[in-house]
Short mmCIF file of C-alpha atoms in Angstrom, two decimals:
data_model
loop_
_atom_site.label_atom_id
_atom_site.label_comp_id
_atom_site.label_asym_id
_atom_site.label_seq_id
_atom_site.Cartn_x
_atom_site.Cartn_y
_atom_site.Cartn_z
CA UNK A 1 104.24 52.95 52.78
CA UNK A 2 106.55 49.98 52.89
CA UNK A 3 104.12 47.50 53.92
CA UNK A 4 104.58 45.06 50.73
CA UNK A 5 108.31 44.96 51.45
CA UNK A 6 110.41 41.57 51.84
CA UNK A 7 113.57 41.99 50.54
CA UNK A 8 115.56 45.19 51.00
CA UNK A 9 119.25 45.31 49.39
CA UNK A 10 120.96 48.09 50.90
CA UNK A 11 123.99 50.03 48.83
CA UNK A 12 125.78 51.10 51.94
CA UNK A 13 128.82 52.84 50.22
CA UNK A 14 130.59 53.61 47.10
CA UNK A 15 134.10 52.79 46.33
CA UNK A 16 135.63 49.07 46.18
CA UNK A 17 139.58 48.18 47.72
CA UNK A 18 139.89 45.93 43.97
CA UNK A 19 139.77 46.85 40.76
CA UNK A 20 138.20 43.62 39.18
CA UNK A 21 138.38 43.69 35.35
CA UNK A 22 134.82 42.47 34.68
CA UNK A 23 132.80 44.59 37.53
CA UNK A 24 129.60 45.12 35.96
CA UNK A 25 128.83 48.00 38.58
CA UNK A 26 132.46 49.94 38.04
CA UNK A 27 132.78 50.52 41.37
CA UNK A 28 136.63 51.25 41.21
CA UNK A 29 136.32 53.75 38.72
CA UNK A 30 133.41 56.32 40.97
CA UNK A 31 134.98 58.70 42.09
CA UNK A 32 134.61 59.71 46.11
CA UNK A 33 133.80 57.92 48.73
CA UNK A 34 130.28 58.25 49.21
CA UNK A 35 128.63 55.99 52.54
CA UNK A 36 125.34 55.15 53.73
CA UNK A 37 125.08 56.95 57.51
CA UNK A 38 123.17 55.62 60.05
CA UNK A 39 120.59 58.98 59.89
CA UNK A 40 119.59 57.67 56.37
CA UNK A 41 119.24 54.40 57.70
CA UNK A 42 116.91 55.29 61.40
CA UNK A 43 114.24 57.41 58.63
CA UNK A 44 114.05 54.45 56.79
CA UNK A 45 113.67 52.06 59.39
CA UNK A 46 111.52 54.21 61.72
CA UNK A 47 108.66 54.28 59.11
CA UNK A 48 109.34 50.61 58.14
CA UNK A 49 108.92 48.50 61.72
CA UNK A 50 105.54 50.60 61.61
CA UNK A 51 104.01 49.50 58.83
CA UNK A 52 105.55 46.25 57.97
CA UNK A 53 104.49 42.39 59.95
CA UNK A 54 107.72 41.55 62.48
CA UNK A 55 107.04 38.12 62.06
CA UNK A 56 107.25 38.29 57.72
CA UNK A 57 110.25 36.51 56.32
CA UNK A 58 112.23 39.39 55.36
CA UNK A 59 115.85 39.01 53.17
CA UNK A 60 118.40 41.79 53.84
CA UNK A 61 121.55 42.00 51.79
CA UNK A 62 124.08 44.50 52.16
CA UNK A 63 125.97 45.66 48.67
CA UNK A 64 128.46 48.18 47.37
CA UNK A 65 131.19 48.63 46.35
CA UNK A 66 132.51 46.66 48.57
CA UNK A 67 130.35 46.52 51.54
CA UNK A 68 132.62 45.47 54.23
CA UNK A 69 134.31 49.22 54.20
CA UNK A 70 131.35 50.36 55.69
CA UNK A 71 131.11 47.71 58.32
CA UNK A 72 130.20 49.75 61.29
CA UNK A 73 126.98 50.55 59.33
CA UNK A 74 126.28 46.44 58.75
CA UNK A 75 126.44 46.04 62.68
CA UNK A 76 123.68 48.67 63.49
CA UNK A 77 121.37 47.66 60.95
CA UNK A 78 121.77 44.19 62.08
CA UNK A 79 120.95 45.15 65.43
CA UNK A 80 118.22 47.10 64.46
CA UNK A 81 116.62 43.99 63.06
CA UNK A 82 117.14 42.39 66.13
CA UNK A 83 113.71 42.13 67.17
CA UNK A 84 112.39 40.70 64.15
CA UNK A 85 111.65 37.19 63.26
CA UNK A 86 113.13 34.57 60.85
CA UNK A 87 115.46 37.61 58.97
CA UNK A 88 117.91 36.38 56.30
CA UNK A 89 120.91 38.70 56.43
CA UNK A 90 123.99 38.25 53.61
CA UNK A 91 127.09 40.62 53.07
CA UNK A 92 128.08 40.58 49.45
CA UNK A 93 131.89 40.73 49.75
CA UNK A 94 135.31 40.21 47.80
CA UNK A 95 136.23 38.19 50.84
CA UNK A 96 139.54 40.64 51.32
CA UNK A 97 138.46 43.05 54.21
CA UNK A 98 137.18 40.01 56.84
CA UNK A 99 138.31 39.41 60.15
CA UNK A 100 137.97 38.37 63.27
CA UNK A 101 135.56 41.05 64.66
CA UNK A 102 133.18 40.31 61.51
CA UNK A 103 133.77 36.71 61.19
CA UNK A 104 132.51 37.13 64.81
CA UNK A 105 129.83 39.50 64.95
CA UNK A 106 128.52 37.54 61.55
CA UNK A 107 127.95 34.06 63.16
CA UNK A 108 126.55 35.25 66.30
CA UNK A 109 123.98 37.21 64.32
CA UNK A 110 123.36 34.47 61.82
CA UNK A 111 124.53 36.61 58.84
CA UNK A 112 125.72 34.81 55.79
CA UNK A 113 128.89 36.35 53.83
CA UNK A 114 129.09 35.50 50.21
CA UNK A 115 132.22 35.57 48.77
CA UNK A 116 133.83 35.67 45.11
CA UNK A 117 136.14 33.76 44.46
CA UNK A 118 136.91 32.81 40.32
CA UNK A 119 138.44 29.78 40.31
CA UNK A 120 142.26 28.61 41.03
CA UNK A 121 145.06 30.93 41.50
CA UNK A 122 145.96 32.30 38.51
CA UNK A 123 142.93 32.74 36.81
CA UNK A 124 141.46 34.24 40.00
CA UNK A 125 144.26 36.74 40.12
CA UNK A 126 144.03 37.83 36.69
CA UNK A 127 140.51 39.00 36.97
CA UNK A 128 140.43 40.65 41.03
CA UNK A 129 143.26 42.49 41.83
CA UNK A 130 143.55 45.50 44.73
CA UNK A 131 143.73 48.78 43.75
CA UNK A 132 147.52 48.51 43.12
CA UNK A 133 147.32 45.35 40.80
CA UNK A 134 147.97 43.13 43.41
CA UNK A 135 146.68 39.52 43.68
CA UNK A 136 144.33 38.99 46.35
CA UNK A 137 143.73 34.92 46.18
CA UNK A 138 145.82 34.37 48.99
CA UNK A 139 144.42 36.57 50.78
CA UNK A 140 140.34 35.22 50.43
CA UNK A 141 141.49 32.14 50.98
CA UNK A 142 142.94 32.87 54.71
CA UNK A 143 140.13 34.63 55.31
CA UNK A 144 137.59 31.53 54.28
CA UNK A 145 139.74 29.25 56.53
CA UNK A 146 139.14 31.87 59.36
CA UNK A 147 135.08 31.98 58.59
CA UNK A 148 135.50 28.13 58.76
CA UNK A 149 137.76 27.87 61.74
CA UNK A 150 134.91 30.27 63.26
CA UNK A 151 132.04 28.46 62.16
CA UNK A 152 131.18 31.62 60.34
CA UNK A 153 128.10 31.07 57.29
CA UNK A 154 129.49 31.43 53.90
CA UNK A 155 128.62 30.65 50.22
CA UNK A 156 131.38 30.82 47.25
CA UNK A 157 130.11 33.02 44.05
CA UNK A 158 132.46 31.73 41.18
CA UNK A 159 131.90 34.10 38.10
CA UNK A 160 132.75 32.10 34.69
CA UNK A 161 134.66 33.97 32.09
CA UNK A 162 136.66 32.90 29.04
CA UNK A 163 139.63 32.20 31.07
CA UNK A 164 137.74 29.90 33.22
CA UNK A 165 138.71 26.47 34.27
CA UNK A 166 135.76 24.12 33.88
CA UNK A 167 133.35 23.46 36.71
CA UNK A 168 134.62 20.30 37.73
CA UNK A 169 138.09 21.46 37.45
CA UNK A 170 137.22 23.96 40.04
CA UNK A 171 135.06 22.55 42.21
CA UNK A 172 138.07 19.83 42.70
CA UNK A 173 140.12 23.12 43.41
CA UNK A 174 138.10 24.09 45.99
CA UNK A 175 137.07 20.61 47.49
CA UNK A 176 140.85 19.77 47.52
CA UNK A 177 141.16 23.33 50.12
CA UNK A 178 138.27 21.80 51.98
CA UNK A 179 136.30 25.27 50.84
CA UNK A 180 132.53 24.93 49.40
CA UNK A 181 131.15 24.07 46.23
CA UNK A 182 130.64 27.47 44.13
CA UNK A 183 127.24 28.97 42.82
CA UNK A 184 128.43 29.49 38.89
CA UNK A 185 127.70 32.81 37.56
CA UNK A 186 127.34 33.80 34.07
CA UNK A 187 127.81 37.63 34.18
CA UNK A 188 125.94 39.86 31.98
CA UNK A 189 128.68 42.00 30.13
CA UNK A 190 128.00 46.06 30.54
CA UNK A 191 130.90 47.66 29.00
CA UNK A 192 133.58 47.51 26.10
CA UNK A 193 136.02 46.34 28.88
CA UNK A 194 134.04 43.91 30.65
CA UNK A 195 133.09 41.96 27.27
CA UNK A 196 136.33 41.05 26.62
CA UNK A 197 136.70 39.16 29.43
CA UNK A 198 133.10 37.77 29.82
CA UNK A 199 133.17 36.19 26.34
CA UNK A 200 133.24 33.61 24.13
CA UNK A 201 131.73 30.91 26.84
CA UNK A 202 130.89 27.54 25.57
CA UNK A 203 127.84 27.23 27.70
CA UNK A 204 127.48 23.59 26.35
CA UNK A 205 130.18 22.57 27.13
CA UNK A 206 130.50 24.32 30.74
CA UNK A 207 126.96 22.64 31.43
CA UNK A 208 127.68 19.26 30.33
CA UNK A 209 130.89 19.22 32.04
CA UNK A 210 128.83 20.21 35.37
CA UNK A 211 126.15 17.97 34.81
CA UNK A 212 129.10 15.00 34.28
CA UNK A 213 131.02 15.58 37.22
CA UNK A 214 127.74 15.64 39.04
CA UNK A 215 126.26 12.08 38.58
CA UNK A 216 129.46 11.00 39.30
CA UNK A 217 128.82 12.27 42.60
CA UNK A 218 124.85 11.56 42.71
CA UNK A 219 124.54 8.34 43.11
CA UNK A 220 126.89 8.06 46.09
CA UNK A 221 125.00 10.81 48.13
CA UNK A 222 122.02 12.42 47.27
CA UNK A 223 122.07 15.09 49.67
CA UNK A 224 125.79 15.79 49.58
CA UNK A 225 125.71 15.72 45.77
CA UNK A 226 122.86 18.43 45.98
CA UNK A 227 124.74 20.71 47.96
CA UNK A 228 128.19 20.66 46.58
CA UNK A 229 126.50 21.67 43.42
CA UNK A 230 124.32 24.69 44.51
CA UNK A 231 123.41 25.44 40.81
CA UNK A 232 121.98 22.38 39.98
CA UNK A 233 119.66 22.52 43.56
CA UNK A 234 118.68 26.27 42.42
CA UNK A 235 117.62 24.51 38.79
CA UNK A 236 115.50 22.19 40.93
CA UNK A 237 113.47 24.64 43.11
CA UNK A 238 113.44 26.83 39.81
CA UNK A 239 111.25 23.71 38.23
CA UNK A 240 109.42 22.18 41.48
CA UNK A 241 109.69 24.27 43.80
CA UNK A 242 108.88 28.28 43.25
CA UNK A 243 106.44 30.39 41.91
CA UNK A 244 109.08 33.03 41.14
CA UNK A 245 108.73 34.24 37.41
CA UNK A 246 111.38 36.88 36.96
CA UNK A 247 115.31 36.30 36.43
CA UNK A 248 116.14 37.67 39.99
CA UNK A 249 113.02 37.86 41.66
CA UNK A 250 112.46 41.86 40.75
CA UNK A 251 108.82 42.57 41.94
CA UNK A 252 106.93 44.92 44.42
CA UNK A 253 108.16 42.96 47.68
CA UNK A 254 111.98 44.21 47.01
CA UNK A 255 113.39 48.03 46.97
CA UNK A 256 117.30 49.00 47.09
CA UNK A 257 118.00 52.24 49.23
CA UNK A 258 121.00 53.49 48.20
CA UNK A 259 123.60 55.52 50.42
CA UNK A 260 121.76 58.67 49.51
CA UNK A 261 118.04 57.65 50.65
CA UNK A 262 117.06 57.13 47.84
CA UNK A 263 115.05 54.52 46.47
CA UNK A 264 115.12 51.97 43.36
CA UNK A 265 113.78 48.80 42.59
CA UNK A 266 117.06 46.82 42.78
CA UNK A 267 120.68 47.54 43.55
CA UNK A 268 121.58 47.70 39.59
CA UNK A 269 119.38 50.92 38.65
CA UNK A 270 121.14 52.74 41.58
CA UNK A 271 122.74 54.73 39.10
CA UNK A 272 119.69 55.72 37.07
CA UNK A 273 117.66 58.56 38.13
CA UNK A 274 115.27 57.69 36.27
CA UNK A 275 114.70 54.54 37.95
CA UNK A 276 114.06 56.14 41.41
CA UNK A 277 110.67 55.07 42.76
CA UNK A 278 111.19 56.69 46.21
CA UNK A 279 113.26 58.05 48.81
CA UNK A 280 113.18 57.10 52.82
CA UNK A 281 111.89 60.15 53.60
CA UNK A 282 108.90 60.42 51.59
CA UNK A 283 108.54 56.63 50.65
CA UNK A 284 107.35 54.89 47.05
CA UNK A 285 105.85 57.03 44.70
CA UNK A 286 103.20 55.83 42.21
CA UNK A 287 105.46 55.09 39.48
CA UNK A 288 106.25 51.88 41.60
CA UNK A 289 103.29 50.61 40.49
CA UNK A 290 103.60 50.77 36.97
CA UNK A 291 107.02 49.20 36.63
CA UNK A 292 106.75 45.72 36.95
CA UNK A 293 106.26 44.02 33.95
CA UNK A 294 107.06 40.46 33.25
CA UNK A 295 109.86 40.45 30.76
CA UNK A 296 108.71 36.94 29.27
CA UNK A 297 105.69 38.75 28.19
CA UNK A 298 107.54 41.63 26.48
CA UNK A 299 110.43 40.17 25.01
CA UNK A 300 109.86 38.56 21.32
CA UNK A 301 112.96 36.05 22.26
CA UNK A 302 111.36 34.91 25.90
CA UNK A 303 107.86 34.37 24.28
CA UNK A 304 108.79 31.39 22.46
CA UNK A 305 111.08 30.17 24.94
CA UNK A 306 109.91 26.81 26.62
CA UNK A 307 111.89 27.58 29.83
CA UNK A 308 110.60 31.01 30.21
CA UNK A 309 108.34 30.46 33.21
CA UNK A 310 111.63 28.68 34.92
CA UNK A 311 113.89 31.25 33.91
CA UNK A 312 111.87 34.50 33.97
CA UNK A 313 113.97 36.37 31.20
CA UNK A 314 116.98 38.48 31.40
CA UNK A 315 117.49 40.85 33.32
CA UNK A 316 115.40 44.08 33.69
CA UNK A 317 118.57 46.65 34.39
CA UNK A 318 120.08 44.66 31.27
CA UNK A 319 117.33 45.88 28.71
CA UNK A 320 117.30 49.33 29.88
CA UNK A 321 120.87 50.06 29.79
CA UNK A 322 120.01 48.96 25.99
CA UNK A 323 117.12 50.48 25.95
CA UNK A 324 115.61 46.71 24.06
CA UNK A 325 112.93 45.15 25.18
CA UNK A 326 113.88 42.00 23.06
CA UNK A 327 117.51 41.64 24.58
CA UNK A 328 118.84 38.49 25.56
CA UNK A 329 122.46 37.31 26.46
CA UNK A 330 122.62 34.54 24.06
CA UNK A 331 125.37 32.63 26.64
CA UNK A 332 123.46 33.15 29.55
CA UNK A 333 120.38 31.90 27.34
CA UNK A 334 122.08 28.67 26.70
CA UNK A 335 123.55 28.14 29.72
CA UNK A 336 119.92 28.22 31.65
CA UNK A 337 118.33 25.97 29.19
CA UNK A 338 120.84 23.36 28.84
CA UNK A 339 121.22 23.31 32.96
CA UNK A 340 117.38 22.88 33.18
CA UNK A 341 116.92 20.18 30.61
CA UNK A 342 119.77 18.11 32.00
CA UNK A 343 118.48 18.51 35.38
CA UNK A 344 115.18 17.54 34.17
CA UNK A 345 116.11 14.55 33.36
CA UNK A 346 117.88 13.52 35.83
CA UNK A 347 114.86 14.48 37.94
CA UNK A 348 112.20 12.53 35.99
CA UNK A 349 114.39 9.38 36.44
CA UNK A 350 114.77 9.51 40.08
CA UNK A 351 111.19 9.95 39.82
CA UNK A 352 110.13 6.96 38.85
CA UNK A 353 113.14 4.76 39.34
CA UNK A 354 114.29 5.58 42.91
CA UNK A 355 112.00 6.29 45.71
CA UNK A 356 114.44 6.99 48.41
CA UNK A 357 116.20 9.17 46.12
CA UNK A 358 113.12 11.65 45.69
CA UNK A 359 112.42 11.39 48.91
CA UNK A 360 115.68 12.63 49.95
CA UNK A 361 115.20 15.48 47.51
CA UNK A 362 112.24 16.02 48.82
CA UNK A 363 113.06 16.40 52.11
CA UNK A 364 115.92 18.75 51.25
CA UNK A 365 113.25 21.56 50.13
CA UNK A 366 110.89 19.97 53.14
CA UNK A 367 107.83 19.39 50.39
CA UNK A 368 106.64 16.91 47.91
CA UNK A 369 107.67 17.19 44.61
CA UNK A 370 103.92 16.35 42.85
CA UNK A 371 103.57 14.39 39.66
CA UNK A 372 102.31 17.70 37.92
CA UNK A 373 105.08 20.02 38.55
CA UNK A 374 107.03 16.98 36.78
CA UNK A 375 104.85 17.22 34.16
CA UNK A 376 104.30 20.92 33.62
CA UNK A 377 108.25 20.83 33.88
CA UNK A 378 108.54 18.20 31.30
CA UNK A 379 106.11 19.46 28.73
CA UNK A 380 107.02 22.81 28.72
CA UNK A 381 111.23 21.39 28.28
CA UNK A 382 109.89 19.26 25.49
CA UNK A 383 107.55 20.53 23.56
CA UNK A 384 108.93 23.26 21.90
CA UNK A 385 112.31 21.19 20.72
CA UNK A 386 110.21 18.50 18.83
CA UNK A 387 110.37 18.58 15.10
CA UNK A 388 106.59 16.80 15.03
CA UNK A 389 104.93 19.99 16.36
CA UNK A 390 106.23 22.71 13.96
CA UNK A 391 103.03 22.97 11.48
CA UNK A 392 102.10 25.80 9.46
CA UNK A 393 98.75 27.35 11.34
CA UNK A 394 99.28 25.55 14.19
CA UNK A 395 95.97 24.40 16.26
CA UNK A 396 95.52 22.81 19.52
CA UNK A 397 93.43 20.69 20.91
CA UNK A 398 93.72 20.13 24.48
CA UNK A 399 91.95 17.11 25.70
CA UNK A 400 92.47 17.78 29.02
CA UNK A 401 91.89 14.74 31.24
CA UNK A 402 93.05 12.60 28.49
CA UNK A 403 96.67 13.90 28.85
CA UNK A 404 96.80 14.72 25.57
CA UNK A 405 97.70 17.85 23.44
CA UNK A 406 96.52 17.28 20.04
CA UNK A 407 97.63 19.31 17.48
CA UNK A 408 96.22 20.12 14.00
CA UNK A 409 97.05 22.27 10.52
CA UNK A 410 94.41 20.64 8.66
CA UNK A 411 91.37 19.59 10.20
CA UNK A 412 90.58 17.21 7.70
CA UNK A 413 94.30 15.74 7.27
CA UNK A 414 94.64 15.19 11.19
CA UNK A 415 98.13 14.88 12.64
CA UNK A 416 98.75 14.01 16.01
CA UNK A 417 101.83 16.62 16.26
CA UNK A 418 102.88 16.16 20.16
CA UNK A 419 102.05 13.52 22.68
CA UNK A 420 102.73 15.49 26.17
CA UNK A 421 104.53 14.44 29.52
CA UNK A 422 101.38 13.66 31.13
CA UNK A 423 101.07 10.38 28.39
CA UNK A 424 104.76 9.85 29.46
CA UNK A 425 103.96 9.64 32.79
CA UNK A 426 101.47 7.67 32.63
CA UNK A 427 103.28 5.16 30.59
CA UNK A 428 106.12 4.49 33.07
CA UNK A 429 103.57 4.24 35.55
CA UNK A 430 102.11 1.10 33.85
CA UNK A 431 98.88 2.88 33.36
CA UNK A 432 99.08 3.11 29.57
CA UNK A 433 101.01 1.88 26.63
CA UNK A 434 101.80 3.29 23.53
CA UNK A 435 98.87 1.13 21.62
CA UNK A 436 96.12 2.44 24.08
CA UNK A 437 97.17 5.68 23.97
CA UNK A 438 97.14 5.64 19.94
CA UNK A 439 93.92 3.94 20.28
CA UNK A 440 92.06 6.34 22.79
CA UNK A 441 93.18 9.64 20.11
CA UNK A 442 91.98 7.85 17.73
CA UNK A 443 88.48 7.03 19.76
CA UNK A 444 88.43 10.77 20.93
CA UNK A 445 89.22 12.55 17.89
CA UNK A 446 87.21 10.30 15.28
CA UNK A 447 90.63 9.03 13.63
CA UNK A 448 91.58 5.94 12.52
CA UNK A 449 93.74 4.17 14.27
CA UNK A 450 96.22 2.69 11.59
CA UNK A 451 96.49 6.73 10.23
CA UNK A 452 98.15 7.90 13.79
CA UNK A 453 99.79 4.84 15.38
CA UNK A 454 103.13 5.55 13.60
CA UNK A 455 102.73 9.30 14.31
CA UNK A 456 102.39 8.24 18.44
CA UNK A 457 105.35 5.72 18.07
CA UNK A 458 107.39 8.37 16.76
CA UNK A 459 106.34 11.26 19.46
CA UNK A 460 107.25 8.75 22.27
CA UNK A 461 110.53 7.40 20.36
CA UNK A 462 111.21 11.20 20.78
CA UNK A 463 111.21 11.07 24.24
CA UNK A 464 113.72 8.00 23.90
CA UNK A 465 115.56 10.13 22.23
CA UNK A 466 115.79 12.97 24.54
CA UNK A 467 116.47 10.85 27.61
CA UNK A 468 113.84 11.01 29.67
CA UNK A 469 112.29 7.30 28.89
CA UNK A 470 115.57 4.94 29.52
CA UNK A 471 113.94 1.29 28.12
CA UNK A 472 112.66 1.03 24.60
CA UNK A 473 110.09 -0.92 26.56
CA UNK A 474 108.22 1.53 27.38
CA UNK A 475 107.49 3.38 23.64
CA UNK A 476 106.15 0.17 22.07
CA UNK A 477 104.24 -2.38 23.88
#
């Protein structure tokens, strides 16, 4: 019945102490006060410790509203867990409702509390306010110093807006409070109200600034670097490191019960009825099945994309509350392709330049990065953005071994359209130069060699161009 599940989110109640003026989910505005009750909660788990491996990694995150309101509920379903192995528990919280007792309870039961915070003072207070329009900075910050003074887990979710500071600005902020580096969030807008506030971002510029402040950082300590800016280590497992191919990780492993008993695939369609696959008392009906589609397959934008396999499309709950298939958020879009590409490069580098440096990033995610996930990574970044490969009927010729990708619109006026990382690689390892690889085309695909040389030159002067080969040495030999 629940075999196949992972990662449960559970929507424990209904109604939120702020009234933020961005919340995607509106919690301030539903009416009631609707809870999750631990009757719900014992039919679930009664048919799930039955059917479902105690020693799986299993995530369990606890949403709302504001999820701390309904604390009591939190501390028996963590208990419940109890005998289980290797469980990931996080509270998603506005940070205003902890104290001691859940600072407590929370580190001795290795639960992780992830709190929003937006930035410095002002801005922060003129987006999450209490339900009487009071600020509540003040108040999140006390209760980080008392997770800290606790040695209670917690992350910092910083959502970017138009009234945001820029990343470095606020990551000084909060390094200058002694609280953590912030995952950056680029909400999706959902409403007339929320859009106003979400919008115009300068993704661009919010990246590069990021990516700036970063090196600064990087070449001081690796490891510190990595982890005082959490997006840029998510950008890294998202190339090297995962297999996950959807924007959030929506698949058959994860279900969201929500304070009803019923069932959805995650905590956003709560509010859909037609997106119920299930209840606790019955379990997942067949429809479960038949929902999971990758949206980089569907969507006309995502197809085309070179960073879809990294970035896995937009979000599912985003195209049905739109009812488009081919929806993208063009901010988000940009945002995810410029922080890839820059941390691509910065990757490839290390790669080849500084050995104790990858190893140290290596040992962060405790595996070794291989030469072809670098190369996968860089030809899929590349390709696409190189003006040599757009051809009218495009062909491809894939020589495999060779490293090559040859490309053809006219098999009798051959073009060598796109050289591909793998010749790159090769090259900085001192395996290749430009002349022998312009030479072995020209051997394997009957050319001469004075028609393509210039056509190579160019391809790898591209990859000059885009940073990812730092000496000229390397392009022309």
């Amino acid at each position: 019945m629940f075999n196949e599940i992972t990662d449960i989110e559970f929507d424990i109640q209904e109604s939120c102490n702020l009234r933020c003026t961005y919340c995607y989910l509106q919690s301030g505005e539903k009416k009631g006060n609707k809870i999750f009750t631990k009757s719900i909660f014992d039919c679930f788990f009664d048919k799930y410790k039955k059917t479902i491996n105690k020693d799986k990694k299993i995530n369990i995150s606890f949403w709302g509203g504001e999820p701390l309101i309904n604390f009591d509920l939190i501390e028996y379903i963590v208990t419940k867990f109890s005998s289980f192995k290797g469980i990931n528990f996080l509270v998603v919280t506005n940070g205003t409702l902890i104290n001691k007792k859940i600072a407590l309870f929370c580190k001795s039961n290795n639960v992780r509390l992830q709190i929003s915070l937006d930035g410095n003072e002002k801005t922060h207070n003129s987006l999450r306010k209490d339900k009487k329009g009071r600020a509540t900075y003040d108040k999140i910050l006390s209760n980080i110093e008392l997770c800290k003074s606790l040695g209670t887990e917690y992350s910092i979710l910083t959502n970017l807006t138009k009234v945001s500071e820029n990343p470095s600005s606020i990551i000084k902020e909060y390094h200058d409070k002694r609280i953590k580096s912030p995952y950056f969030n680029v909400v999706n807008p959902t409403t007339s109200e929320n859009y106003k506030y979400l919008y115009p971002l300068d993704s661009k510029h919010v990246v590069a600034d990021l990516i700036a402040d970063f090196k600064k950082n990087f070449k001081y300590d690796i490891k510190k670097a990595l982890l005082d800016y959490p997006n840029i280590l998510y950008s890294i497992k998202r190339l090297f490191a995962s297999n996950q191919r959807t924007s959030c990780g929506l698949d058959k492993s994860r279900i969201a019960i929500k304070y009803d008993g019923t069932i959805y695939p995650c905590r956003r369609m709560i509010d859909r009825p037609d997106m119920c696959i299930g209840n606790v008392w019955d379990g997942i009906t067949e429809k479960y099945n038949n929902m999971y589609h990758r949206v980089i397959d569907l969507n006309k934008n995502c197809k085309i994309c070179e960073y879809k396999f990294f970035c896995g499309g937009p979000c599912f709950f985003e195209i049905l509350s739109r009812n488009n298939i081919n929806y993208i958020q063009k901010d988000y879009c940009i945002f995810v392709k410029e922080l890839y590409f820059e941390t691509l490069k910065i990757m490839t580098k290390i790669f080849f330049n500084n050995a104790d440096k990858y190893k140290a990033i290596s040992g962060l995610f405790n595996m070794v990065i291989l030469k072809d996930k670098i190369r996968f990574a860089m030809t899929s970044a590349i390709s696409p953005d190189c003006i040599f490969i757009k051809l009218p009927k495009l062909n491809i010729i894939d020589l495999g071994s060779e490293g090559i990708i040859y490309n053809q619109s006219d098999f009798d006026k051959k073009h060598i359209a796109n050289i591909t990382a793998m010749c790159i690689l090769d090259l900085i390892d001192g395996k290749r130069t430009a002349i022998n690889i312009a030479k072995e085309i020209a051997t394997i695909c009957n050319i001469k060699y004075d028609d393509i040389k210039e056509d190579v030159y160019m391809q790898l002067s591209a990859f000059l161009d885009f940073g990812f080969i730092e000496e000229a040495k390397y392009v022309v030999r």
